Short mmCIF file of C-alpha atoms in Angstrom, two decimals:
data_model
loop_
_atom_site.label_atom_id
_atom_site.label_comp_id
_atom_site.label_asym_id
_atom_site.label_seq_id
_atom_site.Cartn_x
_atom_site.Cartn_y
_atom_site.Cartn_z
CA MET D 1 -4.64 -77.62 55.67
CA GLN D 2 -7.85 -79.21 54.00
CA SER D 3 -10.32 -76.77 55.08
CA GLN D 4 -8.56 -73.85 54.27
CA TRP D 5 -8.05 -75.27 50.98
CA GLY D 6 -12.13 -74.89 51.39
CA ASN D 7 -12.25 -72.05 52.64
CA SER D 8 -10.06 -69.60 49.59
CA ASP D 9 -12.74 -71.88 46.97
CA ALA D 10 -15.41 -70.94 48.57
CA PHE D 11 -14.39 -67.63 48.23
CA SER D 12 -13.31 -68.04 45.19
CA HIS D 13 -17.01 -69.26 44.21
CA LEU D 14 -18.61 -66.58 46.35
CA HIS D 15 -16.11 -63.83 44.56
CA CYS D 16 -17.31 -65.69 40.59
CA SER D 17 -21.08 -65.18 41.62
CA SER D 18 -21.33 -61.66 42.77
CA SER D 19 -19.00 -60.36 39.33
CA ARG D 20 -21.76 -62.13 37.54
CA ALA D 21 -24.94 -60.67 39.21
CA LEU D 22 -22.62 -56.88 38.28
CA ASN D 23 -22.36 -58.00 35.45
CA ALA D 24 -25.78 -58.74 34.75
CA PHE D 25 -27.49 -56.21 36.69
CA ARG D 26 -25.18 -53.13 34.94
CA LYS D 27 -26.41 -54.80 31.15
CA ALA D 28 -29.69 -55.30 32.54
CA SER D 29 -29.95 -51.21 33.42
CA PRO D 30 -29.55 -48.35 30.55
CA ARG D 31 -26.86 -46.91 29.65
CA ARG D 32 -26.97 -43.41 30.93
CA THR D 33 -25.12 -41.24 27.55
CA HIS D 34 -22.58 -38.10 28.95
CA THR D 35 -23.67 -34.68 27.22
CA PRO D 36 -20.69 -32.09 27.49
CA ARG D 37 -21.12 -28.31 27.49
CA THR D 38 -20.31 -26.66 25.08
CA THR D 39 -20.07 -22.80 25.33
CA THR D 40 -20.02 -20.29 22.10
CA THR D 41 -17.82 -18.18 21.43
CA THR D 42 -20.40 -15.34 21.22
CA ASP D 43 -22.23 -16.89 24.88
CA SER D 44 -18.21 -16.76 26.94
CA SER D 45 -18.35 -13.09 25.10
CA LYS D 46 -20.96 -11.80 26.17
CA ARG D 47 -20.38 -13.24 29.46
CA MET D 48 -16.93 -11.36 29.41
CA GLY D 49 -17.74 -8.13 29.02
CA GLY D 50 -21.54 -7.53 27.02
CA GLY D 51 -19.83 -6.67 23.58
CA GLY D 52 -19.15 -9.25 21.07
CA LYS D 53 -20.11 -7.93 17.49
CA GLY D 54 -21.70 -5.14 19.27
CA GLY D 55 -18.77 -3.65 21.47
CA GLY D 56 -16.67 -4.23 18.60
CA LYS D 57 -18.16 -1.61 15.94
CA PHE D 58 -19.19 1.30 18.70
CA LEU D 59 -15.48 0.99 19.55
CA ALA D 60 -14.51 0.65 15.90
CA HIS D 61 -17.23 4.41 14.76
CA PHE D 62 -15.85 5.81 18.98
CA GLY D 63 -11.60 5.15 16.44
CA ARG D 64 -12.86 6.74 13.77
CA ALA D 65 -15.20 9.70 15.58
CA LEU D 66 -11.65 10.17 17.61
CA LEU D 67 -8.97 10.16 15.21
CA ALA D 68 -11.19 12.36 12.49
CA SER D 69 -11.63 15.56 14.96
CA LEU D 70 -8.23 15.86 14.94
CA PHE D 71 -8.23 16.71 12.08
CA LEU D 72 -11.20 18.66 11.47
CA PHE D 73 -10.52 21.13 14.88
CA SER D 74 -6.81 21.45 12.93
CA GLY D 75 -8.49 22.13 9.78
CA MET D 76 -11.12 24.20 10.98
CA HIS D 77 -8.56 26.83 13.15
CA LYS D 78 -6.54 27.17 10.00
CA TYR D 79 -9.48 27.66 7.91
CA HIS D 80 -10.32 30.27 10.46
CA ALA D 81 -7.07 32.20 10.69
CA LEU D 82 -6.80 31.59 7.00
CA THR D 83 -9.53 33.55 6.16
CA ARG D 84 -10.50 36.48 9.36
CA ALA D 85 -6.75 36.80 10.57
CA ASN D 86 -8.66 38.37 13.92
CA SER D 87 -6.44 37.10 16.97
CA MET D 88 -2.68 37.11 17.75
CA SER D 89 -3.38 33.06 18.46
CA ASP D 90 -3.85 33.42 14.12
CA PHE D 91 -1.54 35.64 13.52
CA HIS D 92 1.87 33.78 14.86
CA LEU D 93 -0.42 30.36 13.17
CA LEU D 94 0.15 32.26 9.95
CA GLU D 95 3.94 34.27 11.27
CA HIS D 96 6.15 31.83 12.82
CA SER D 97 4.19 28.43 11.25
CA ILE D 98 3.60 28.21 8.24
CA ALA D 99 4.88 30.84 6.57
CA PRO D 100 9.63 29.93 7.83
CA ARG D 101 7.87 26.26 6.63
CA PHE D 102 6.83 27.01 3.24
CA ALA D 103 10.47 29.78 2.40
CA GLU D 104 11.96 26.83 3.91
CA THR D 105 11.09 24.03 1.46
CA ARG D 106 10.72 25.47 -1.20
CA ALA D 107 14.29 27.10 -0.54
CA ALA D 108 15.30 23.78 -0.44
CA LEU D 109 13.27 22.67 -2.81
CA SER D 110 15.19 25.05 -5.14
CA ALA D 111 19.25 24.36 -3.64
CA SER D 112 18.60 20.57 -4.77
CA LEU D 113 16.33 21.42 -8.06
CA ALA D 114 19.81 23.44 -9.54
CA LYS D 115 22.01 20.33 -8.45
CA THR D 116 19.43 18.09 -11.15
CA GLN D 117 19.22 18.41 -14.44
CA TYR D 118 16.34 21.25 -14.29
CA LEU D 119 19.64 22.89 -14.14
CA LYS D 120 19.44 22.54 -17.64
CA ARG D 121 16.77 24.44 -17.99
CA VAL D 122 16.63 26.79 -16.25
CA SER D 123 19.28 29.01 -15.68
CA SER D 124 19.84 29.71 -11.86
CA GLU D 125 18.20 29.31 -8.54
CA LYS D 126 16.95 32.90 -8.92
CA GLU D 127 14.58 31.63 -11.69
CA ILE D 128 14.00 27.76 -9.62
CA MET D 129 12.45 30.01 -6.91
CA GLU D 130 9.92 32.27 -8.84
CA HIS D 131 8.04 29.02 -10.26
CA LEU D 132 8.14 27.85 -6.99
CA LEU D 133 6.36 30.91 -6.28
CA ALA D 134 3.44 31.10 -8.76
CA LEU D 135 1.80 29.48 -5.70
CA ASP D 136 1.47 31.89 -2.49
CA ASP D 137 1.50 31.16 0.97
CA ALA D 138 -1.94 31.52 1.18
CA THR D 139 -3.30 29.13 -1.45
CA ILE D 140 -1.05 26.33 -0.47
CA ALA D 141 -2.45 26.27 3.07
CA MET D 142 -6.05 26.91 2.12
CA CYS D 143 -5.93 24.20 -0.62
CA GLY D 144 -4.34 21.60 1.71
CA THR D 145 -6.70 23.21 4.50
CA ILE D 146 -9.80 22.36 2.22
CA VAL D 147 -8.17 18.97 1.88
CA GLU D 148 -7.97 18.09 5.51
CA ILE D 149 -11.59 20.02 6.62
CA LEU D 150 -13.70 17.99 3.94
CA GLY D 151 -11.07 14.44 4.58
CA SER D 152 -12.32 14.87 7.99
CA VAL D 153 -15.73 14.72 7.35
CA LEU D 154 -15.34 11.84 5.37
CA LEU D 155 -13.73 9.90 7.42
CA MET D 156 -16.07 10.48 10.43
CA LEU D 157 -19.35 9.23 8.25
CA ASN D 158 -17.43 6.07 7.16
CA PHE D 159 -16.11 6.66 3.80
CA THR D 160 -12.33 5.53 2.40
CA LEU D 161 -12.21 8.65 0.40
CA GLY D 162 -12.09 10.02 3.39
CA SER D 163 -8.69 8.16 4.80
CA LYS D 164 -6.92 8.79 1.08
CA LEU D 165 -7.49 12.13 1.01
CA LEU D 166 -6.27 12.55 4.66
CA MET D 167 -3.35 10.73 3.64
CA ALA D 168 -2.58 12.63 1.04
CA PHE D 169 -2.50 15.39 2.86
CA VAL D 170 -0.78 13.99 5.96
CA SER D 171 2.66 13.22 3.08
CA CYS D 172 2.97 16.13 2.07
CA VAL D 173 2.04 18.48 4.91
CA THR D 174 4.71 15.81 7.51
CA PRO D 175 8.02 16.51 5.16
CA ILE D 176 7.34 20.11 4.93
CA MET D 177 6.04 21.04 8.64
CA HIS D 178 8.52 18.85 10.76
CA PRO D 179 11.32 18.29 8.75
CA PHE D 180 13.64 17.33 12.15
CA TRP D 181 16.76 16.70 9.80
CA ARG D 182 17.13 20.27 9.12
CA ARG D 183 17.59 20.95 12.68
CA GLU D 184 20.69 21.06 14.65
CA GLU D 185 21.31 17.80 16.32
CA PHE D 186 20.64 17.38 20.12
CA SER D 187 18.91 20.16 19.60
CA ALA D 188 15.39 20.22 21.78
CA SER D 189 13.94 21.55 18.29
CA ARG D 190 15.20 18.10 17.39
CA GLU D 191 14.07 16.92 18.84
CA ILE D 192 10.23 18.36 19.34
CA GLU D 193 10.29 17.70 15.31
CA THR D 194 11.34 14.16 15.31
CA ILE D 195 7.80 13.26 17.49
CA MET D 196 5.90 15.44 15.33
CA PHE D 197 6.93 13.97 12.82
CA TRP D 198 6.69 9.95 14.07
CA LYS D 199 2.75 10.96 15.35
CA ASN D 200 2.07 11.49 11.91
CA VAL D 201 3.12 8.40 10.41
CA ALA D 202 0.97 7.34 13.22
CA LEU D 203 -1.92 8.73 12.06
CA PHE D 204 -0.57 7.85 8.41
CA GLY D 205 -0.65 3.93 9.71
CA ALA D 206 -4.03 4.69 11.75
CA LEU D 207 -5.74 6.37 7.97
CA ALA D 208 -4.18 3.12 6.03
CA MET D 209 -5.63 0.17 9.26
CA HIS D 210 -8.81 2.32 8.41
CA VAL D 211 -8.86 2.21 4.38
CA GLY D 212 -7.53 -2.34 4.99
CA MET D 213 -10.30 -2.76 7.48
CA SER D 214 -13.15 -1.87 5.13
CA LYS D 215 -11.61 -3.36 2.34
CA GLU D 216 -12.25 -6.27 4.90
CA GLU D 217 -15.78 -5.76 5.46
CA ALA D 218 -16.75 -4.99 2.35
CA LYS D 219 -15.45 -8.17 1.17
CA GLU D 220 -17.09 -10.35 3.75
CA GLU D 221 -20.12 -8.45 2.95
CA LYS D 222 -20.55 -9.57 -0.45
CA GLU D 223 -19.36 -12.72 0.44
CA LYS D 224 -22.30 -13.71 2.94
CA GLU D 225 -25.03 -12.37 -0.20
CA GLU D 226 -23.36 -14.31 -2.30
#
């Protein structure tokens, strides 16, 4: 029994002395500080796709050019049809697309005005129609076409005035050219007009987004200068 106790004391003494030596070694050796590697957002974005800020600007310019080209090509086609009208496609645009929609809009507008207080100043729906016919279809279409072309060029050059002009153009043209509520329910023409109507609404949203983003960019640049 005494030998067992003596061995345990010797073992504990050896353990204590080794612990002291280890602590002394730790105190004598210099501390190593671990500095974690940090990766910035710019580095990670460059590794993931190279673009970063430059890529975002390129996509913005590319998307704006595509959006503006839609209005530019459409406006040039209408301008050619209104000034020359020397092909079947130009004739179809004028006689089967623009003119019937203008006539339909005038009829609906005169009927609604005849039911309002405007009737007190004009005696009949016929006289209201005469007032609405003060400007012919070609003049109205040409004014809208010039606004469309001018707005698309300014938008391509990144002027917010171009987006505002196109927003006004889309707001006026959409209910005239795509009145889906006047078509027969569950008909193919109603479905097509509904799709075209909401397509123009989406274009209006894209133009509004360009105006808003341009204002934010101008605000950020002003804050950087200050």
